[in-house]
Amino acid sequence: MNEQTAEQLAMVEMVRDFAATAMAPHTAAWDEEKHFPVDVLAQAGSLGMGGIYVGEEYGGSGLSRVDALLIFEELAAVDPTIAAYISIHNMVAWMIDAFGNQEQRAAWLPGITAMTELSSYCLSEPGVGSDAAAITTRAVRDGDHYVINGTKQFISGAGSSAWYLVMVRTADKGARGITAVVVPAEAQGLSFGANEKKMGWRAQPTRQVVFQDVRIPVGNRLGEEGDGFGIAMKGLNGGRVNIGACSLGGGRAALEKSIAYLKERQAFGGPLIEKQHLLFEIAQMATDLELSRTMLIRAAQALDSGAPDTVKLCAMAKLVATDAGFQVANQALQLHGGYGYLSEYGLEKLVRDLRVHQILEGSNEIMRLIIGRLAVER
Amino acid sequence: MIMKGQSMKIVVLIKQVPDTAEERTLVPATGWLDRDAADNVVDEINERALEVALRVKDADKSTEVVVLAMGPDEATKAIRKALSMGADSGIHVLDGGLAGSDAARTAAVLAAALRGTSADVILAGNESTDGRGGVVPAMIAEHLGLPLVGGLNAVELVGAAGSGKVSGERSGDSGSLQVTAALPAVVTVTERTAEARFPNFKGILTAKRKPVATLTLADLDVAVTVAHAVVVSHSERPAREAGRKIEDDGTAGTQLASYLFENRLV
Ligand SMILES: Cc1cc2nc3c(=O)[nH]c(=O)nc-3n(C[C@H](O)[C@H](O)[C@H](O)COP(=O)(O)OP(=O)(O)OC[C@H]3O[C@@H](n4cnc5c(N)ncnc54)[C@H](O)[C@@H]3O)c2cc1C
């Protein structure tokens, strides 16, 4: 299952080189200055990272979900924040490719896959997060247009993105009354809240997106009215695997740093790695990450083959990998002693960045809810 | 790097070397490079030479870029990397009889392989990061009776066979030189030319569909001569000694100056 092809090895090598040269020297400064490196994202786009599993027709790379996993792991080993934004952008790109018609794909995908035009996924609202079917942002049909009113909360990339994939309510029928629409940044009546101050993910903006009588053509709707919830959840299946891969990459970086540090740090007459307790910690961290990788590959293969247990496997992989990534990073910080707490060593940033992966794209409680319901359903 | 007229054919010489980011060692028995000790990659300077060629191709799609490598089986990886970056095809000179070749033999073999290509430009790095002899391109030029335009920091390739020329800038000890030659020519570049591009995913996926010709010594009709340069002995670089620290008690400047004088460093 873990056999990589020559092409996958070459892709991983390229992404690693790219991350090492274009990202690694700057990640600490981006984090500190809350700088969103859109130029570097465009460079990633030119290498094919803007539409990893989008068809080649409009600039996508046409790769598999398993390939995507390897790519996100490498990016996140250098910077989980940038990797995670690219993962959200890819989720949107795929949703447009999978559910858009010919005209929509031709109009929106070339800029999105090139990452010269960024995108945001807008589901959460100030009063609605986990209970996504309860969203209240409303779109009212007016001839050939929809008029949208409402507020989306916690939107990654907001203010910098050119396109907003928004889940809106078109009917009072719960999940079946939700519709997906694409709103351009320049739409009249669209505005953004302040960039949220947050624990991690500081190199990418998180803002409210506010709709005040925003008019968009009906032609900007993905699929039919009422399809939105299904589209949003299908996007999230892949999003969960990708965010899990970002946790895996960040966790791997934390583990590698820890191994190097314990070999070098001297205490009680020898290198710390000789303490069996610490060696066992390393063993647990390595095992948790490998377990995550295994779960992620299974989920990605399920997505690639359209297996019937895809939803379950994606939820399980997200739960396992994002918990493992955070725990490994947190343990790595502990193993570094006081130095782990200093920004210079890079551990505290990993901890801060990976923490939110347990909360978003469906919190890990919601993952348990999905897994549990599916388990007792039959 | 603007070209007009007939399309140009550029052959880029690439060599697989151990990654300079890792510890590199020699095999004790032979004194040859231990190719298993570190990851083998395309020599960075060759990637820059390839970048020069690919920029010509960016400006004129009809440009043909071929990469030529002599080396063991593993060198196919370097050729694939070059193809994924955008080269059109590859030539791999692969023959067990070539192991341990010195510069003279390498140049003779590469020149033989180049004879069949009718290249307008033969591009290479000015020296490799492993052997650092820096003589192979000059020897190739000699074999082929072509001018060598070596050590360029910036390259301009204009026109095509018959009317084309290469010009560029070379740093000398006392200034920089503007050099020009008519094509065909052998051109080498320094690490001051533009940084090489990354291959994109599409490039990586299409690389395996591009043609790579494998040539043996028999195909090339070059005699299996013994290497004239052989490793007689080698020793490990002595471990670095700790440097001397000068505490600044107000006389650090004088102390530093006298250290430099005493050791004839100024
Ligand atoms: C940095 C950041 C970026 C984000 N980016 C985006 C984005 O780009 N687009 C987007 O749409 N959203 C985004 N989000 C929002 C994110 O998806 C939500 O925060 C998440 O879904 C949780 O929703 P909530 O915050 O409203 O918490 P709530 O739903 O209010 O939940 C509060 C707590 O209760 C738990 N809980 C809720 N319901 C249950 C239940 N039934 N059983 C057990 N436990 C339950 C939750 O797990 C959580 O621990 C982002 C959030 C952050 C912090």
XYZ file of C-alpha atoms and ligand atoms in Angstrom:
697
model
C 0.000 0.000 0.000
C 2.915 2.329 0.651
C 4.858 1.494 -2.526
C 5.489 4.760 -4.309
C 5.856 4.973 -8.069
C 8.828 6.699 -9.727
C 6.501 9.596 -10.595
C 5.318 9.939 -7.001
C 8.913 9.977 -5.795
C 9.751 12.662 -8.359
C 6.729 14.725 -7.287
C 7.629 14.461 -3.635
C 11.202 15.483 -4.432
C 10.006 18.524 -6.368
C 7.563 19.616 -3.666
C 10.252 19.149 -1.019
C 12.717 21.264 -3.041
C 10.066 23.913 -3.617
C 9.112 24.043 0.067
C 12.750 24.153 1.131
C 13.660 27.044 -1.139
C 10.484 29.105 -1.552
C 8.942 28.583 1.887
C 11.320 27.386 4.612
C 13.476 30.537 4.851
C 10.358 32.700 5.364
C 7.841 30.725 7.411
C 8.818 32.224 10.774
C 8.562 35.777 9.435
C 5.258 35.096 7.651
C 3.861 33.798 10.928
C 5.126 36.722 12.947
C 4.104 39.390 10.449
C 0.817 37.667 9.514
C 1.928 37.790 5.902
C -0.076 35.777 3.363
C 2.471 34.963 0.617
C 0.244 35.132 -2.467
C 3.303 35.320 -4.745
C 4.565 31.988 -3.425
C 1.084 30.514 -3.866
C 1.146 31.601 -7.516
C 4.505 29.896 -7.858
C 3.018 26.742 -6.341
C 0.200 27.128 -8.860
C 2.633 27.206 -11.762
C 3.994 23.871 -10.533
C 0.522 22.316 -10.582
C -0.532 22.681 -6.932
C -3.637 24.808 -7.577
C -5.726 21.963 -8.918
C -3.949 18.808 -7.875
C -6.883 16.474 -8.452
C -8.685 18.696 -10.945
C -8.923 17.477 -14.552
C -6.277 18.691 -16.988
C -8.763 20.390 -19.321
C -8.684 23.711 -17.473
C -5.234 23.627 -15.977
C -5.578 20.960 -13.302
C -2.867 18.366 -12.710
C -5.179 15.357 -12.969
C -3.492 13.552 -10.080
C -5.021 11.138 -7.584
C -6.032 11.780 -3.975
C -3.151 9.584 -2.873
C -0.777 11.848 -4.825
C -2.384 14.872 -3.146
C -1.742 13.334 0.244
C 1.975 13.039 -0.453
C 2.075 16.631 -1.688
C 0.301 18.089 1.359
C 2.481 16.101 3.741
C 5.627 17.578 2.175
C 4.301 21.137 2.156
C 3.145 20.869 5.765
C 6.470 19.476 6.944
C 7.734 22.976 6.169
C 4.634 25.057 6.939
C 1.251 23.625 7.957
C -0.411 27.027 7.520
C 0.472 27.422 3.857
C -0.132 23.742 3.164
C -3.576 23.963 4.773
C -4.571 27.014 2.765
C -3.510 25.240 -0.440
C -5.620 22.282 0.688
C -8.728 24.479 1.132
C -8.098 26.086 -2.255
C -7.860 22.630 -3.846
C -11.112 21.607 -2.204
C -12.883 24.548 -3.856
C -11.159 23.922 -7.200
C -12.312 20.307 -7.143
C -15.892 21.244 -6.221
C -16.074 23.572 -9.218
C -14.523 20.922 -11.471
C -16.799 18.162 -10.177
C -20.096 20.058 -9.947
C -19.681 22.989 -12.346
C -20.968 22.938 -15.914
C -18.720 23.364 -18.925
C -19.147 27.137 -19.018
C -18.444 27.598 -15.294
C -15.372 25.409 -15.355
C -13.978 27.218 -18.398
C -14.570 30.603 -16.764
C -13.313 29.920 -13.246
C -10.816 27.076 -13.293
C -7.875 28.454 -15.304
C -7.150 31.249 -12.785
C -7.897 29.002 -9.821
C -5.675 26.133 -10.932
C -2.872 28.610 -11.686
C -3.451 30.057 -8.199
C -3.269 33.540 -9.627
C -6.896 33.668 -8.419
C -7.398 32.267 -4.925
C -10.592 30.770 -3.567
C -12.450 30.404 -0.270
C -14.942 27.895 1.079
C -17.806 29.610 2.916
C -19.979 27.382 5.064
C -19.598 28.402 8.752
C -21.591 31.307 10.158
C -21.332 33.245 13.426
C -24.143 31.190 14.936
C -23.714 27.945 12.983
C -20.629 25.733 12.801
C -20.922 22.038 13.432
C -24.637 21.997 12.698
C -23.971 23.045 9.119
C -27.456 22.186 7.855
C -28.783 25.084 9.963
C -27.118 27.898 8.005
C -29.127 31.087 7.615
C -27.356 33.096 4.894
C -30.150 33.484 2.405
C -30.310 33.758 -1.371
C -33.571 34.982 -2.852
C -34.266 34.513 -6.540
C -34.955 37.733 -8.450
C -35.376 36.988 -12.168
C -32.006 35.815 -13.496
C -30.273 36.687 -10.242
C -29.953 35.669 -6.631
C -29.824 38.330 -3.936
C -27.720 37.165 -1.002
C -27.852 38.425 2.594
C -26.039 37.052 5.609
C -22.627 36.566 7.208
C -20.062 33.784 6.943
C -17.618 33.337 9.815
C -13.984 32.090 10.003
C -13.417 32.155 6.252
C -9.886 31.167 5.282
C -8.341 33.345 2.607
C -11.182 35.880 2.785
C -10.189 39.307 1.521
C -7.414 37.836 -0.616
C -9.498 35.350 -2.574
C -10.934 36.127 -5.978
C -13.747 33.536 -5.686
C -16.044 32.554 -2.816
C -17.887 29.248 -2.930
C -20.816 30.025 -0.647
C -23.430 27.722 0.828
C -26.698 29.670 0.980
C -30.252 28.905 1.999
C -32.727 28.975 -0.883
C -35.538 27.142 0.923
C -36.570 26.356 4.512
C -36.050 22.644 4.088
C -33.015 22.018 6.326
C -30.100 20.415 4.501
C -32.220 20.094 1.349
C -32.780 23.837 1.203
C -29.087 24.646 0.773
C -27.561 25.751 -2.542
C -23.940 26.318 -3.573
C -23.073 29.528 -5.431
C -19.861 31.149 -6.591
C -19.423 34.830 -5.741
C -16.635 36.951 -7.243
C -14.630 39.212 -4.921
C -15.741 42.326 -6.762
C -19.477 41.672 -6.289
C -21.359 44.752 -5.086
C -22.360 44.466 -1.434
C -19.654 41.960 -0.526
C -17.387 43.020 2.361
C -14.942 41.480 4.787
C -14.393 41.626 8.532
C -11.071 42.282 10.229
C -8.324 39.668 9.977
C -8.943 37.574 13.119
C -6.161 37.429 15.698
C -5.539 33.766 16.265
C -3.388 31.121 17.975
C -1.919 29.652 14.786
C -2.418 29.724 11.014
C -1.202 33.299 11.197
C 0.264 33.368 7.701
C -3.210 33.105 6.191
C -6.124 35.452 6.798
C -9.340 34.383 8.527
C -12.197 36.885 8.178
C -15.924 37.263 8.191
C -17.501 37.538 4.761
C -20.546 39.794 4.805
C -23.257 39.786 2.130
C -25.515 42.811 1.844
C -27.887 42.499 -1.088
C -25.178 40.848 -3.151
C -26.575 40.102 -6.616
C -25.115 37.250 -8.607
C -26.384 35.673 -11.832
C -28.253 32.385 -11.458
C -25.546 31.049 -13.766
C -23.159 31.182 -10.789
C -25.013 28.344 -9.079
C -23.263 24.962 -8.865
C -25.701 22.175 -9.648
C -29.367 22.632 -8.796
C -31.105 24.424 -5.941
C -30.954 22.152 -2.913
C -27.746 20.394 -4.028
C -25.531 22.624 -1.892
C -25.286 20.553 1.263
C -24.285 17.418 -0.623
C -21.701 19.396 -2.621
C -20.326 20.966 0.569
C -19.989 17.575 2.275
C -18.420 15.886 -0.765
C -15.848 18.659 -0.859
C -15.170 18.142 2.833
C -14.522 14.403 2.433
C -11.434 15.238 0.432
C -10.721 18.290 2.563
C -10.558 16.089 5.647
C -8.011 13.761 4.121
C -5.935 16.726 2.984
C -6.033 18.483 6.348
C -5.085 15.133 7.921
C -2.091 15.007 5.576
C -1.152 18.505 6.724
C -1.191 17.251 10.325
C 0.926 14.282 9.313
C 3.504 16.539 7.674
C 3.680 18.921 10.611
C 3.872 15.993 13.038
C 6.648 14.396 11.001
C 8.669 17.600 11.124
C 8.195 17.722 14.908
C 9.307 14.111 15.269
C 12.399 14.626 13.101
C 13.390 17.683 15.101
C 12.934 15.731 18.339
C 15.086 12.808 17.257
C 17.902 15.140 16.203
C 17.595 17.125 19.425
C 17.583 14.145 21.810
C 20.659 12.704 20.114
C 22.517 15.942 20.585
C 21.310 17.187 23.981
C 23.502 15.982 26.820
C 22.203 15.470 30.364
C 22.983 13.077 33.224
C 26.184 11.963 31.543
C 25.010 11.197 28.017
C 22.702 12.095 25.178
C 19.055 12.237 26.224
C 18.069 9.686 23.581
C 19.663 7.045 25.865
C 16.844 7.544 28.381
C 14.432 4.757 27.654
C 11.421 6.812 28.618
C 12.295 9.365 25.953
C 13.039 6.654 23.401
C 9.590 5.211 24.090
C 8.054 8.633 23.517
C 9.749 8.711 20.126
C 8.431 5.209 19.440
C 4.877 6.284 20.258
C 5.120 9.413 18.124
C 6.500 7.459 15.159
C 3.782 4.833 15.531
C 0.971 7.385 15.767
C 2.175 9.105 12.605
C 2.539 5.845 10.683
C -0.957 4.853 11.785
C -2.217 8.190 10.518
C -0.466 7.714 7.202
C -2.041 4.299 6.802
C -5.529 5.620 7.555
C -5.025 8.576 5.209
C -3.899 6.371 2.343
C -6.925 4.121 2.828
C -9.265 7.100 2.822
C -7.571 8.619 -0.242
C -7.824 5.302 -2.084
C -11.507 5.157 -1.179
C -11.972 8.638 -2.678
C -10.061 7.619 -5.803
C -12.133 4.480 -6.312
C -15.454 5.868 -5.092
C -15.746 3.161 -2.442
C -19.027 2.965 -0.492
C -17.293 3.497 2.880
C -15.548 6.714 1.765
C -17.350 9.003 4.242
C -16.478 6.769 7.182
C -12.844 6.316 6.173
C -12.352 10.064 5.562
C -13.832 10.890 8.973
C -11.684 8.254 10.700
C -8.522 9.375 8.922
C -9.185 13.029 9.813
C -9.808 12.127 13.452
C -6.735 9.923 13.792
C -4.314 12.113 11.834
C -5.257 15.510 13.264
C -5.208 14.200 16.843
C -1.872 12.478 16.207
C -0.340 15.523 14.508
C -1.179 17.795 17.414
C -0.146 15.317 20.094
C 3.155 14.593 18.390
C 3.919 18.308 18.003
C 2.972 18.983 21.613
C 5.105 16.067 22.823
C 7.991 17.258 20.634
C 7.772 20.636 22.333
C 7.991 18.870 25.707
C 11.023 16.846 24.576
C 12.809 20.071 23.666
C 12.465 21.379 27.207
C 12.589 25.148 27.515
C 13.892 25.459 23.979
C 10.663 23.982 22.684
C 8.855 26.991 24.063
C 11.067 29.440 22.169
C 9.882 30.461 18.720
C 13.352 30.013 17.253
C 13.128 26.215 17.450
C 9.938 26.048 15.400
C 8.081 23.673 17.734
C 5.656 26.127 19.270
C 4.536 27.222 15.798
C 3.814 23.628 14.839
C 1.751 23.200 18.002
C -0.174 26.413 17.341
C -0.741 25.607 13.675
C -1.790 21.989 14.122
C -4.227 22.682 16.960
C -6.935 24.063 14.695
C -6.924 20.965 12.485
C -8.801 19.217 15.305
C -11.496 21.894 15.144
C -12.151 22.711 11.506
C -13.400 20.868 8.418
C -15.735 19.196 10.910
C -14.471 19.091 14.487
C -13.155 15.811 15.805
C -16.331 15.466 17.887
C -18.271 15.672 14.644
C -15.974 13.018 13.151
C -16.988 10.740 16.034
C -20.611 11.616 15.443
C -20.304 10.599 11.765
C -18.389 7.411 12.537
C -20.691 6.464 15.396
C -23.891 7.036 13.430
C -22.556 4.983 10.510
C -21.476 2.234 12.908
C -24.881 1.776 14.524
C -26.935 2.475 11.405
C -26.739 -1.023 9.984
C 17.826 35.201 -25.319
C 15.702 35.929 -28.346
C 16.004 33.770 -31.396
C 14.931 34.219 -34.922
C 14.849 32.031 -37.961
C 15.469 28.340 -38.100
C 15.010 26.353 -34.952
C 17.997 25.548 -32.819
C 19.126 22.242 -31.417
C 20.783 22.357 -28.037
C 22.373 19.374 -26.350
C 22.889 19.798 -22.617
C 25.446 17.605 -20.878
C 24.245 16.419 -17.517
C 26.029 14.497 -14.852
C 24.668 12.739 -11.852
C 26.549 13.632 -8.695
C 26.127 13.042 -4.970
C 23.981 15.716 -3.352
C 26.264 18.494 -2.097
C 23.953 18.935 0.872
C 25.085 15.557 2.196
C 28.387 14.058 3.373
C 30.312 12.774 0.342
C 32.880 9.972 0.606
C 35.287 7.912 -1.517
C 35.448 4.126 -1.725
C 38.696 3.249 0.106
C 39.815 0.512 -2.319
C 39.488 2.474 -5.569
C 39.485 6.086 -4.517
C 36.371 6.484 -6.627
C 33.357 8.342 -5.474
C 31.053 6.316 -3.246
C 27.792 6.745 -5.135
C 25.788 4.949 -2.477
C 26.908 7.211 0.339
C 24.667 10.126 -0.613
C 21.581 10.760 -2.747
C 22.484 11.125 -6.400
C 21.045 14.196 -8.087
C 21.517 16.157 -11.302
C 24.524 18.384 -10.735
C 23.133 21.806 -9.926
C 25.387 23.515 -12.432
C 24.020 21.236 -15.171
C 20.506 22.199 -14.126
C 21.464 25.800 -14.674
C 22.853 24.941 -18.114
C 19.574 23.196 -18.838
C 17.710 26.293 -17.645
C 19.603 28.380 -20.219
C 18.459 25.969 -22.913
C 14.874 25.843 -21.650
C 14.611 29.627 -21.700
C 15.559 29.588 -25.372
C 12.808 27.007 -25.816
C 10.331 29.135 -23.815
C 10.905 31.972 -26.296
C 10.837 29.730 -29.356
C 8.907 26.493 -28.927
C 10.553 24.952 -31.980
C 13.885 24.762 -30.151
C 14.940 21.177 -29.539
C 16.598 20.421 -26.213
C 18.353 17.085 -25.795
C 20.137 15.965 -22.639
C 23.166 13.713 -22.793
C 24.492 11.783 -19.809
C 27.196 9.200 -19.454
C 26.916 7.162 -16.301
C 25.627 4.023 -14.604
C 22.027 2.783 -14.708
C 21.132 5.234 -11.950
C 21.817 8.140 -14.320
C 18.428 7.521 -15.945
C 17.038 9.289 -12.890
C 19.009 12.420 -13.783
C 17.823 12.168 -17.382
C 14.187 11.809 -16.248
C 14.564 14.851 -14.026
C 15.863 16.877 -16.989
C 12.993 15.623 -19.164
C 10.493 16.547 -16.455
C 11.915 20.061 -16.425
C 11.208 20.362 -20.144
C 13.940 18.750 -22.252
C 12.576 16.912 -25.296
C 14.653 13.746 -25.292
C 17.634 12.073 -23.715
C 20.723 10.115 -24.669
C 22.227 7.799 -22.085
C 25.708 6.424 -22.673
C 25.674 3.293 -20.561
C 28.455 0.719 -20.645
C 30.085 -1.318 -17.919
C 33.428 -0.629 -19.594
C 33.136 3.044 -18.702
C 33.375 2.692 -14.924
C 36.301 4.683 -13.582
C 36.716 6.769 -16.734
C 38.990 9.778 -16.408
C 38.272 13.155 -17.953
C 40.033 12.384 -21.249
C 38.056 9.207 -21.799
C 34.791 10.777 -20.710
C 35.337 13.586 -23.194
C 36.179 11.167 -26.031
C 33.040 9.140 -25.373
C 30.776 12.173 -25.034
C 32.261 13.694 -28.201
C 31.522 10.462 -30.047
C 27.943 10.562 -28.799
C 27.621 14.223 -29.797
C 28.858 13.648 -33.339
C 25.593 12.081 -34.350
C 23.409 14.818 -32.928
C 24.193 17.764 -35.242
C 23.760 20.125 -32.321
C 24.011 23.886 -32.795
C 24.957 24.359 -29.185
C 26.485 21.997 -26.672
C 25.800 23.376 -23.224
C 27.436 22.277 -19.986
C 28.366 23.496 -16.553
C 31.869 24.916 -16.189
C 32.781 22.229 -13.658
C 31.010 19.477 -11.748
C 30.500 19.637 -8.013
C 32.085 16.204 -7.477
C 35.230 15.942 -9.631
C 35.666 19.661 -10.229
C 38.125 19.055 -13.062
C 36.381 21.506 -15.363
C 38.184 20.174 -18.434
C 35.684 17.858 -20.084
C 33.850 20.531 -22.134
C 37.127 21.906 -23.490
C 38.265 18.434 -24.471
C 34.945 17.797 -26.190
C 35.329 21.050 -28.127
C 38.782 19.912 -29.197
C 37.500 16.505 -30.341
C 34.724 18.112 -32.351
C 36.790 21.012 -33.665
C 34.352 23.524 -32.199
C 35.030 26.780 -30.374
C 34.719 26.661 -26.586
C 32.923 29.588 -25.036
C 33.526 28.785 -21.419
C 32.622 30.070 -17.999
C 29.793 32.409 -18.937
C 27.788 34.179 -16.241
C 25.120 35.175 -18.750
C 24.410 33.652 -22.135
C 22.663 34.873 -25.230
C 21.948 32.506 -28.080
C 20.842 34.071 -31.330
C 19.840 32.629 -34.667
C 20.326 29.087 -35.838
C 22.821 26.868 -37.582
C 24.896 28.687 -40.163
C 24.043 32.178 -38.972
C 23.763 31.741 -35.226
C 26.047 33.021 -32.550
C 26.561 32.762 -28.847
C 27.623 35.685 -26.767
C 27.962 36.246 -23.109
C 29.868 37.598 -20.195
C 32.765 35.926 -18.456
C 34.417 37.123 -15.254
C 38.170 37.434 -15.449
C 40.714 38.249 -12.749
C 40.766 41.910 -13.639
C 37.368 42.543 -15.148
C 34.632 40.983 -17.189
C 34.932 39.900 -20.788
C 32.312 39.991 -23.504
C 32.835 36.888 -25.620
C 31.185 35.886 -28.866
C 31.493 32.926 -31.195
C 29.706 31.573 -34.212
C 27.614 28.441 -33.785
C 28.033 25.560 -33.543
C 29.959 25.873 -30.296
C 30.514 24.329 -26.903
C 29.269 26.686 -24.193
C 29.742 26.364 -20.458
C 28.012 28.361 -17.756
C 28.822 29.236 -14.173
C 26.571 29.087 -11.158
C 25.821 32.759 -11.701
C 23.398 32.007 -14.505
C 19.709 31.849 -13.620
C 18.552 29.342 -11.061
C 16.962 26.250 -12.556
C 13.190 25.874 -12.598
C 11.312 23.183 -10.703
C 9.630 20.559 -12.863
C 5.852 20.856 -12.582
C 3.551 17.862 -12.058
C 2.648 17.765 -15.731
C 6.331 17.695 -16.635
C 6.934 14.844 -14.218
C 4.076 12.819 -15.678
C 5.031 13.422 -19.320
C 8.749 12.711 -18.765
C 8.246 8.975 -18.956
C 6.708 9.283 -22.407
C 9.718 11.134 -23.833
C 12.320 9.149 -25.771
C 15.650 8.185 -24.222
C 18.225 6.462 -26.447
C 20.734 4.207 -24.737
C 24.148 3.937 -26.391
C 26.965 1.529 -25.593
C 30.639 1.821 -26.474
C 30.021 -0.503 -29.395
C 27.332 1.848 -30.759
C 29.727 4.760 -30.488
C 32.704 3.113 -32.040
C 35.183 4.401 -29.488
C 38.047 2.245 -28.365
C 38.072 0.972 -24.787
C 41.227 2.703 -23.653
C 42.530 2.550 -20.140
C 42.129 5.584 -17.969
C 45.292 7.680 -18.026
C 44.481 9.404 -14.790
C 44.260 6.956 -11.909
C 43.874 7.488 -8.207
C 47.211 6.574 -6.616
C 46.322 7.348 -3.045
C 43.906 9.438 -1.089
C 43.425 10.420 2.492
C 40.592 11.860 4.500
C 40.462 15.554 5.072
C 41.919 16.203 8.522
C 39.339 17.100 11.123
C 38.915 20.807 11.537
C 40.691 22.262 14.508
C 38.975 24.782 16.647
C 39.835 28.313 15.618
C 41.495 30.795 17.935
C 39.193 33.223 19.669
C 40.297 36.762 20.321
C 38.571 38.466 23.226
C 38.286 42.173 22.635
C 40.117 43.889 25.484
C 40.621 46.958 23.320
C 43.511 45.504 21.299
C 41.554 42.972 19.235
C 42.185 44.945 16.047
C 45.954 44.865 16.494
C 45.888 41.215 17.478
C 43.882 40.325 14.394
C 46.231 42.290 12.123
C 49.354 40.669 13.569
C 47.751 37.203 13.221
C 47.145 37.872 9.551
C 50.712 39.139 9.082
C 52.323 36.245 10.944
C 50.489 33.707 8.857
C 51.198 35.580 5.624
C 47.492 35.988 4.973
C 47.808 39.585 3.818
C -8.704 29.292 11.742
C -10.016 28.797 11.271
C -10.286 28.707 9.901
C -11.528 28.283 9.450
N -11.777 28.266 8.100
C -13.038 28.009 7.662
C -13.377 28.156 6.276
O -12.516 28.471 5.436
N -14.649 27.953 5.885
C -15.613 27.597 6.766
O -16.753 27.429 6.355
N -15.327 27.451 8.083
C -14.075 27.658 8.563
N -13.781 27.530 9.903
C -14.858 27.204 10.820
C -14.770 25.788 11.406
O -15.075 24.849 10.423
C -15.717 25.734 12.607
O -15.114 26.494 13.624
C -15.988 24.329 13.071
O -16.776 23.668 12.139
C -16.671 24.298 14.431
O -17.781 25.122 14.437
P -18.019 26.192 15.611
O -16.764 26.943 15.752
O -19.224 26.944 15.300
O -18.212 25.333 16.904
P -19.584 24.693 17.449
O -20.256 23.978 16.347
O -20.348 25.717 18.155
O -19.028 23.631 18.460
C -18.488 23.956 19.750
C -17.924 22.672 20.373
O -19.000 21.730 20.534
C -18.690 20.544 19.858
N -19.923 19.997 19.287
C -20.794 20.646 18.473
N -21.813 19.830 18.157
C -21.574 18.658 18.770
C -22.283 17.420 18.843
N -23.428 17.235 18.175
N -21.770 16.434 19.593
C -20.610 16.614 20.266
N -19.889 17.755 20.218
C -20.387 18.771 19.496
C -17.714 20.930 18.803
O -16.926 19.863 18.384
C -16.903 21.982 19.512
O -15.943 21.356 20.302
C -12.532 27.906 10.384
C -12.253 27.965 11.738
C -11.029 28.412 12.194
C -10.789 28.495 13.657
